[in-house]
mmCIF file of C-alpha atoms in Angstrom:
data_model
loop_
_atom_site.group_PDB
_atom_site.id
_atom_site.type_symbol
_atom_site.label_atom_id
_atom_site.label_comp_id
_atom_site.label_asym_id
_atom_site.label_seq_id
_atom_site.Cartn_x
_atom_site.Cartn_y
_atom_site.Cartn_z
ATOM 1 C CA UNK A 1 17.638 -13.884 -21.807
ATOM 2 C CA UNK A 2 14.713 -13.884 -19.104
ATOM 3 C CA UNK A 3 11.913 -11.106 -18.711
ATOM 4 C CA UNK A 4 14.165 -9.180 -16.069
ATOM 5 C CA UNK A 5 17.705 -9.643 -17.952
ATOM 6 C CA UNK A 6 19.069 -6.735 -19.701
ATOM 7 C CA UNK A 7 21.865 -6.287 -22.377
ATOM 8 C CA UNK A 8 25.527 -6.496 -20.560
ATOM 9 C CA UNK A 9 25.651 -2.450 -20.433
ATOM 10 C CA UNK A 10 22.720 -2.127 -18.166
ATOM 11 C CA UNK A 11 22.531 -5.261 -16.185
ATOM 12 C CA UNK A 12 24.744 -3.873 -13.265
ATOM 13 C CA UNK A 13 22.903 -0.675 -12.787
ATOM 14 C CA UNK A 14 19.442 -2.631 -12.857
ATOM 15 C CA UNK A 15 20.785 -5.085 -10.542
ATOM 16 C CA UNK A 16 21.764 -2.623 -7.985
ATOM 17 C CA UNK A 17 18.151 -1.056 -8.676
ATOM 18 C CA UNK A 18 16.479 -3.924 -7.802
ATOM 19 C CA UNK A 19 18.438 -5.027 -4.914
ATOM 20 C CA UNK A 20 18.040 -1.513 -3.361
ATOM 21 C CA UNK A 21 14.178 -1.872 -4.155
ATOM 22 C CA UNK A 22 14.062 -5.216 -2.392
ATOM 23 C CA UNK A 23 16.040 -3.821 0.782
ATOM 24 C CA UNK A 24 13.738 -0.669 0.740
ATOM 25 C CA UNK A 25 10.507 -3.102 1.069
ATOM 26 C CA UNK A 26 12.170 -5.497 3.459
ATOM 27 C CA UNK A 27 12.612 -2.762 5.703
ATOM 28 C CA UNK A 28 9.749 -0.350 5.050
ATOM 29 C CA UNK A 29 6.946 -2.658 4.257
ATOM 30 C CA UNK A 30 7.332 -6.231 5.764
ATOM 31 C CA UNK A 31 3.559 -7.392 4.656
ATOM 32 C CA UNK A 32 4.400 -6.590 1.008
ATOM 33 C CA UNK A 33 7.809 -7.982 1.352
ATOM 34 C CA UNK A 34 6.979 -11.239 2.800
ATOM 35 C CA UNK A 35 3.979 -11.560 0.664
ATOM 36 C CA UNK A 36 6.274 -11.055 -2.479
ATOM 37 C CA UNK A 37 8.304 -13.966 -1.360
ATOM 38 C CA UNK A 38 5.549 -16.398 -2.280
ATOM 39 C CA UNK A 39 5.414 -15.017 -5.720
ATOM 40 C CA UNK A 40 7.677 -16.822 -8.590
ATOM 41 C CA UNK A 41 11.090 -15.638 -8.384
ATOM 42 C CA UNK A 42 11.329 -14.409 -11.851
ATOM 43 C CA UNK A 43 8.544 -11.765 -11.015
ATOM 44 C CA UNK A 44 9.851 -10.743 -7.672
ATOM 45 C CA UNK A 45 12.317 -7.988 -8.889
ATOM 46 C CA UNK A 46 9.538 -6.030 -10.702
ATOM 47 C CA UNK A 47 6.958 -6.770 -7.703
ATOM 48 C CA UNK A 48 9.485 -5.169 -5.335
ATOM 49 C CA UNK A 49 10.120 -2.175 -7.876
ATOM 50 C CA UNK A 50 6.250 -1.486 -7.563
ATOM 51 C CA UNK A 51 6.153 -1.721 -3.742
ATOM 52 C CA UNK A 52 9.413 0.470 -3.597
ATOM 53 C CA UNK A 53 7.857 2.999 -5.595
ATOM 54 C CA UNK A 54 4.736 2.970 -3.487
ATOM 55 C CA UNK A 55 6.762 3.088 -0.409
ATOM 56 C CA UNK A 56 8.714 6.079 -1.693
ATOM 57 C CA UNK A 57 6.054 8.167 -2.490
ATOM 58 C CA UNK A 58 4.057 7.234 0.808
ATOM 59 C CA UNK A 59 7.313 8.619 2.490
ATOM 60 C CA UNK A 60 7.269 11.986 1.076
ATOM 61 C CA UNK A 61 5.668 13.859 3.839
ATOM 62 C CA UNK A 62 8.192 12.621 6.319
ATOM 63 C CA UNK A 63 11.022 13.564 3.869
ATOM 64 C CA UNK A 64 10.141 17.163 3.579
ATOM 65 C CA UNK A 65 9.683 20.088 5.869
ATOM 66 C CA UNK A 66 6.429 21.535 4.265
ATOM 67 C CA UNK A 67 3.951 20.362 1.928
ATOM 68 C CA UNK A 68 4.945 22.785 -1.056
ATOM 69 C CA UNK A 69 8.217 20.866 -0.784
ATOM 70 C CA UNK A 70 6.312 17.545 -0.983
ATOM 71 C CA UNK A 71 4.352 18.817 -4.097
ATOM 72 C CA UNK A 72 7.587 19.676 -5.713
ATOM 73 C CA UNK A 73 9.019 16.014 -5.159
ATOM 74 C CA UNK A 74 5.500 14.443 -6.216
ATOM 75 C CA UNK A 75 5.873 16.508 -9.146
ATOM 76 C CA UNK A 76 9.205 15.039 -10.092
ATOM 77 C CA UNK A 77 7.930 11.732 -9.881
ATOM 78 C CA UNK A 78 5.043 12.522 -12.289
ATOM 79 C CA UNK A 79 7.702 14.066 -14.735
ATOM 80 C CA UNK A 80 9.872 10.865 -14.513
ATOM 81 C CA UNK A 81 7.112 8.709 -15.355
ATOM 82 C CA UNK A 82 6.024 10.985 -18.245
ATOM 83 C CA UNK A 83 9.354 11.468 -19.373
ATOM 84 C CA UNK A 84 9.633 15.105 -18.631
ATOM 85 C CA UNK A 85 11.866 15.139 -15.675
ATOM 86 C CA UNK A 86 15.149 16.929 -15.831
ATOM 87 C CA UNK A 87 18.624 14.780 -15.470
ATOM 88 C CA UNK A 88 19.251 11.174 -15.578
ATOM 89 C CA UNK A 89 16.075 10.071 -13.996
ATOM 90 C CA UNK A 90 17.549 6.272 -13.795
ATOM 91 C CA UNK A 91 20.331 7.643 -11.617
ATOM 92 C CA UNK A 92 17.381 7.115 -9.111
ATOM 93 C CA UNK A 93 17.386 3.304 -8.305
ATOM 94 C CA UNK A 94 13.480 3.200 -7.444
ATOM 95 C CA UNK A 95 12.903 5.126 -10.702
ATOM 96 C CA UNK A 96 15.259 2.842 -12.699
ATOM 97 C CA UNK A 97 13.691 -0.477 -11.484
ATOM 98 C CA UNK A 98 9.953 0.894 -11.862
ATOM 99 C CA UNK A 99 10.897 1.897 -15.487
ATOM 100 C CA UNK A 100 12.248 -1.545 -16.097
ATOM 101 C CA UNK A 101 9.121 -3.046 -14.928
ATOM 102 C CA UNK A 102 6.733 -0.871 -16.794
ATOM 103 C CA UNK A 103 8.791 -1.191 -20.077
ATOM 104 C CA UNK A 104 9.265 -5.226 -19.576
ATOM 105 C CA UNK A 105 5.811 -5.877 -18.176
ATOM 106 C CA UNK A 106 4.037 -3.614 -20.488
ATOM 107 C CA UNK A 107 2.432 -1.458 -17.873
ATOM 108 C CA UNK A 108 0.452 1.719 -18.280
ATOM 109 C CA UNK A 109 2.203 4.740 -16.703
ATOM 110 C CA UNK A 110 -1.280 6.370 -15.762
ATOM 111 C CA UNK A 111 -2.042 4.148 -12.420
ATOM 112 C CA UNK A 112 1.422 5.600 -11.382
ATOM 113 C CA UNK A 113 0.554 8.983 -11.697
ATOM 114 C CA UNK A 114 -2.841 8.548 -10.303
ATOM 115 C CA UNK A 115 -1.028 6.844 -6.984
ATOM 116 C CA UNK A 116 0.978 9.925 -6.720
ATOM 117 C CA UNK A 117 -1.959 12.489 -7.090
ATOM 118 C CA UNK A 118 -3.737 10.368 -4.167
ATOM 119 C CA UNK A 119 -0.660 11.003 -2.046
ATOM 120 C CA UNK A 120 -1.195 14.691 -2.443
ATOM 121 C CA UNK A 121 -3.511 14.442 0.523
ATOM 122 C CA UNK A 122 -0.688 12.786 2.734
ATOM 123 C CA UNK A 123 1.063 16.167 2.740
ATOM 124 C CA UNK A 124 -1.736 18.107 4.593
ATOM 125 C CA UNK A 125 -3.685 17.835 7.822
ATOM 126 C CA UNK A 126 -7.154 17.946 6.753
ATOM 127 C CA UNK A 127 -9.123 14.986 7.548
ATOM 128 C CA UNK A 128 -10.491 12.616 5.204
ATOM 129 C CA UNK A 129 -14.007 14.325 4.110
ATOM 130 C CA UNK A 130 -16.247 11.251 3.483
ATOM 131 C CA UNK A 131 -16.204 7.415 3.382
ATOM 132 C CA UNK A 132 -16.254 7.486 -0.571
ATOM 133 C CA UNK A 133 -13.133 9.549 -0.361
ATOM 134 C CA UNK A 134 -11.488 7.436 1.929
ATOM 135 C CA UNK A 135 -12.428 4.234 -0.604
ATOM 136 C CA UNK A 136 -11.096 6.181 -3.481
ATOM 137 C CA UNK A 137 -7.874 6.930 -1.686
ATOM 138 C CA UNK A 138 -7.426 3.208 -1.122
ATOM 139 C CA UNK A 139 -8.554 2.255 -4.594
ATOM 140 C CA UNK A 140 -5.709 4.594 -5.820
ATOM 141 C CA UNK A 141 -3.078 3.420 -3.503
ATOM 142 C CA UNK A 142 -3.471 -0.135 -2.383
ATOM 143 C CA UNK A 143 -6.016 -1.429 -5.068
ATOM 144 C CA UNK A 144 -3.621 -0.141 -7.682
ATOM 145 C CA UNK A 145 -0.538 -1.909 -6.420
ATOM 146 C CA UNK A 146 -2.634 -4.987 -6.317
ATOM 147 C CA UNK A 147 -3.760 -4.412 -9.906
ATOM 148 C CA UNK A 148 -0.428 -3.509 -11.273
ATOM 149 C CA UNK A 149 1.026 -6.689 -9.457
ATOM 150 C CA UNK A 150 -1.435 -9.031 -11.249
ATOM 151 C CA UNK A 151 -0.467 -7.354 -14.527
ATOM 152 C CA UNK A 152 3.587 -8.051 -13.780
ATOM 153 C CA UNK A 153 2.651 -11.662 -12.639
ATOM 154 C CA UNK A 154 0.566 -12.267 -15.973
ATOM 155 C CA UNK A 155 3.509 -10.598 -17.911
ATOM 156 C CA UNK A 156 1.360 -7.790 -19.137
ATOM 157 C CA UNK A 157 -1.882 -9.814 -19.935
ATOM 158 C CA UNK A 158 -5.196 -9.320 -18.404
ATOM 159 C CA UNK A 159 -5.088 -10.529 -14.903
ATOM 160 C CA UNK A 160 -8.906 -10.512 -14.565
ATOM 161 C CA UNK A 161 -10.093 -9.481 -11.233
ATOM 162 C CA UNK A 162 -10.294 -5.753 -11.609
ATOM 163 C CA UNK A 163 -13.186 -5.456 -9.028
ATOM 164 C CA UNK A 164 -11.774 -7.878 -6.784
ATOM 165 C CA UNK A 165 -8.413 -5.789 -6.931
ATOM 166 C CA UNK A 166 -10.433 -2.746 -5.886
ATOM 167 C CA UNK A 167 -12.126 -4.461 -2.905
ATOM 168 C CA UNK A 168 -8.922 -6.191 -1.487
ATOM 169 C CA UNK A 169 -7.290 -2.906 -1.827
ATOM 170 C CA UNK A 170 -9.685 -0.991 0.411
ATOM 171 C CA UNK A 171 -9.896 -3.710 2.626
ATOM 172 C CA UNK A 172 -5.940 -3.831 3.135
ATOM 173 C CA UNK A 173 -5.824 -0.239 2.915
ATOM 174 C CA UNK A 174 -8.318 0.964 5.586
ATOM 175 C CA UNK A 175 -6.668 -1.953 8.216
ATOM 176 C CA UNK A 176 -3.359 -0.440 7.291
ATOM 177 C CA UNK A 177 -4.443 3.130 8.138
ATOM 178 C CA UNK A 178 -6.162 2.026 11.437
ATOM 179 C CA UNK A 179 -3.147 0.159 12.505
ATOM 180 C CA UNK A 180 -1.078 3.496 11.617
ATOM 181 C CA UNK A 181 -3.395 5.705 13.297
ATOM 182 C CA UNK A 182 -1.402 6.044 16.615
ATOM 183 C CA UNK A 183 1.635 7.625 14.460
ATOM 184 C CA UNK A 184 -0.473 9.722 12.248
ATOM 185 C CA UNK A 185 -2.119 11.437 15.053
ATOM 186 C CA UNK A 186 1.005 12.251 16.520
ATOM 187 C CA UNK A 187 1.901 13.792 13.058
ATOM 188 C CA UNK A 188 -1.548 15.783 13.063
ATOM 189 C CA UNK A 189 -2.923 13.302 10.086
ATOM 190 C CA UNK A 190 -6.518 12.112 10.169
ATOM 191 C CA UNK A 191 -7.807 9.566 7.554
ATOM 192 C CA UNK A 192 -10.892 8.618 9.350
ATOM 193 C CA UNK A 193 -13.608 10.098 7.339
ATOM 194 C CA UNK A 194 -15.018 13.268 8.684
ATOM 195 C CA UNK A 195 -18.704 11.961 8.413
ATOM 196 C CA UNK A 196 -18.058 8.823 10.471
ATOM 197 C CA UNK A 197 -16.095 11.086 13.003
ATOM 198 C CA UNK A 198 -19.165 13.618 13.056
ATOM 199 C CA UNK A 199 -21.500 10.684 13.594
ATOM 200 C CA UNK A 200 -19.869 9.510 16.677
ATOM 201 C CA UNK A 201 -19.064 13.226 18.152
ATOM 202 C CA UNK A 202 -15.354 13.050 17.529
ATOM 203 C CA UNK A 203 -13.503 15.971 16.297
ATOM 204 C CA UNK A 204 -10.039 16.021 14.738
ATOM 205 C CA UNK A 205 -8.607 17.624 17.788
ATOM 206 C CA UNK A 206 -9.844 14.785 19.751
ATOM 207 C CA UNK A 207 -7.517 12.416 17.539
ATOM 208 C CA UNK A 208 -4.324 14.656 17.326
ATOM 209 C CA UNK A 209 -4.237 15.700 21.040
ATOM 210 C CA UNK A 210 -4.826 11.891 22.103
ATOM 211 C CA UNK A 211 -8.043 12.505 23.835
ATOM 212 C CA UNK A 212 -9.772 9.734 21.616
ATOM 213 C CA UNK A 213 -12.885 8.543 23.989
ATOM 214 C CA UNK A 214 -15.850 6.283 23.208
ATOM 215 C CA UNK A 215 -16.720 8.074 20.131
ATOM 216 C CA UNK A 216 -13.286 7.116 18.572
ATOM 217 C CA UNK A 217 -14.184 3.446 19.561
ATOM 218 C CA UNK A 218 -17.311 3.614 17.691
ATOM 219 C CA UNK A 219 -15.715 5.598 14.679
ATOM 220 C CA UNK A 220 -13.162 2.760 14.231
ATOM 221 C CA UNK A 221 -15.563 0.109 14.769
ATOM 222 C CA UNK A 222 -17.557 1.696 11.740
ATOM 223 C CA UNK A 223 -14.242 1.409 9.742
ATOM 224 C CA UNK A 224 -13.511 -2.126 10.584
ATOM 225 C CA UNK A 225 -17.088 -3.081 9.285
ATOM 226 C CA UNK A 226 -16.196 -1.264 6.102
ATOM 227 C CA UNK A 227 -13.024 -3.141 5.878
ATOM 228 C CA UNK A 228 -14.817 -6.451 6.367
ATOM 229 C CA UNK A 229 -17.575 -5.478 3.765
ATOM 230 C CA UNK A 230 -14.972 -5.132 1.144
ATOM 231 C CA UNK A 231 -12.881 -8.330 2.098
ATOM 232 C CA UNK A 232 -16.243 -10.320 1.825
ATOM 233 C CA UNK A 233 -16.585 -8.603 -1.812
ATOM 234 C CA UNK A 234 -13.239 -9.594 -2.558
ATOM 235 C CA UNK A 235 -13.643 -13.171 -1.409
ATOM 236 C CA UNK A 236 -17.029 -13.172 -3.564
ATOM 237 C CA UNK A 237 -15.071 -11.977 -6.797
ATOM 238 C CA UNK A 238 -12.091 -14.163 -6.216
ATOM 239 C CA UNK A 239 -12.932 -16.546 -8.864
ATOM 240 C CA UNK A 240 -12.608 -13.795 -11.517
ATOM 241 C CA UNK A 241 -8.607 -13.430 -10.929
ATOM 242 C CA UNK A 242 -6.439 -15.522 -13.179
ATOM 243 C CA UNK A 243 -4.491 -17.950 -11.249
ATOM 244 C CA UNK A 244 -1.078 -16.273 -12.240
ATOM 245 C CA UNK A 245 -2.156 -13.333 -10.654
ATOM 246 C CA UNK A 246 -3.273 -14.377 -7.294
ATOM 247 C CA UNK A 247 0.220 -13.887 -5.458
ATOM 248 C CA UNK A 248 -0.625 -10.132 -5.988
ATOM 249 C CA UNK A 249 -3.599 -10.260 -3.613
ATOM 250 C CA UNK A 250 -1.706 -12.176 -1.030
ATOM 251 C CA UNK A 251 -1.651 -9.154 1.530
ATOM 252 C CA UNK A 252 -5.152 -9.466 2.070
ATOM 253 C CA UNK A 253 -4.453 -12.694 4.056
ATOM 254 C CA UNK A 254 -3.175 -10.663 6.916
ATOM 255 C CA UNK A 255 -6.558 -8.374 7.032
ATOM 256 C CA UNK A 256 -8.530 -10.652 8.955
ATOM 257 C CA UNK A 257 -5.959 -11.238 11.941
ATOM 258 C CA UNK A 258 -5.401 -7.615 11.969
ATOM 259 C CA UNK A 259 -9.345 -6.703 12.592
ATOM 260 C CA UNK A 260 -9.498 -9.691 15.194
ATOM 261 C CA UNK A 261 -6.539 -7.974 17.163
ATOM 262 C CA UNK A 262 -8.585 -4.566 17.159
ATOM 263 C CA UNK A 263 -11.680 -6.479 18.626
ATOM 264 C CA UNK A 264 -9.935 -7.570 21.611
ATOM 265 C CA UNK A 265 -10.881 -6.157 25.048
ATOM 266 C CA UNK A 266 -8.781 -3.126 25.959
ATOM 267 C CA UNK A 267 -8.177 -1.826 22.368
ATOM 268 C CA UNK A 268 -7.153 1.609 22.342
ATOM 269 C CA UNK A 269 -7.064 2.921 18.750
ATOM 270 C CA UNK A 270 -4.682 5.846 19.717
ATOM 271 C CA UNK A 271 -2.011 3.329 21.519
ATOM 272 C CA UNK A 272 -2.407 -0.078 21.133
ATOM 273 C CA UNK A 273 0.080 -1.213 18.528
ATOM 274 C CA UNK A 274 -1.499 -3.765 15.922
ATOM 275 C CA UNK A 275 1.419 -6.060 14.885
ATOM 276 C CA UNK A 276 1.265 -9.586 14.183
ATOM 277 C CA UNK A 277 4.261 -11.773 15.139
ATOM 278 C CA UNK A 278 6.390 -12.711 12.206
ATOM 279 C CA UNK A 279 5.507 -16.240 12.376
ATOM 280 C CA UNK A 280 1.821 -15.624 12.176
ATOM 281 C CA UNK A 281 2.168 -13.328 9.380
ATOM 282 C CA UNK A 282 4.377 -15.937 7.389
ATOM 283 C CA UNK A 283 1.943 -18.519 8.248
ATOM 284 C CA UNK A 284 -1.236 -16.694 6.989
ATOM 285 C CA UNK A 285 0.674 -15.849 3.984
ATOM 286 C CA UNK A 286 1.636 -19.313 3.542
ATOM 287 C CA UNK A 287 -1.932 -20.625 3.947
ATOM 288 C CA UNK A 288 -3.110 -17.992 1.668
ATOM 289 C CA UNK A 289 -0.876 -19.139 -1.447
ATOM 290 C CA UNK A 290 -1.957 -22.600 -0.731
ATOM 291 C CA UNK A 291 -5.552 -21.479 -1.332
ATOM 292 C CA UNK A 292 -4.390 -20.069 -4.524
#
């Protein structure tokens, strides 16, 4: 019996749960979907479970009509992770697949609760206060997912590279937020730190109303520099990562080409769509997997 196999009575529901998670990630998070395909096949169901959970939590704001309803939905997930939710939690396919990953790969539950807590910020329209807050947000979301992926790939054993995961997640997370800036602005969300906006004379209203301007170009340039610093720190710490855990870090291979697209002439943070062609995305991930 392999690590993802179960007894006959639970095999069919879990097979559906894993398939559901894979489909969810394929449709909603192509970067992590393609990156996961480069991981050994035996580990992919649990890696997709982690990514599906992250995507589900990230989408809570879009699924509710007000922040309080979002808080209630996030609390359900906290309760589910801590064994306090009412009803059959495993009727939710993402929860079922995630629980199997946690148990089979010997993962702690607190990192998932911390990810949920970080995502409370998404429910409200307040700007990110400071650069340190942005780094912490990315650490609890993107970095945590990389670290947990490494644990899955090492079957619960120490994967090393804790600092590398921290830096990789911040670099990937910051670039993801810059790419999503046009959509976030239209939804009234501002992830750009208020201290950077103040330095460049930009207000929240400039962003959510689409005014932008030179100040916003300067602010996003500062965030690209922040992403590059963390990408460099990740590369410097790369040798501390257990070889088996390296596929969890593959999404960082997409950071540099995305930054390069943002630095082309004519880039408009509020209107330019940053999306690597599929062939280029796959080539970058393939090349990153060969490095490992």
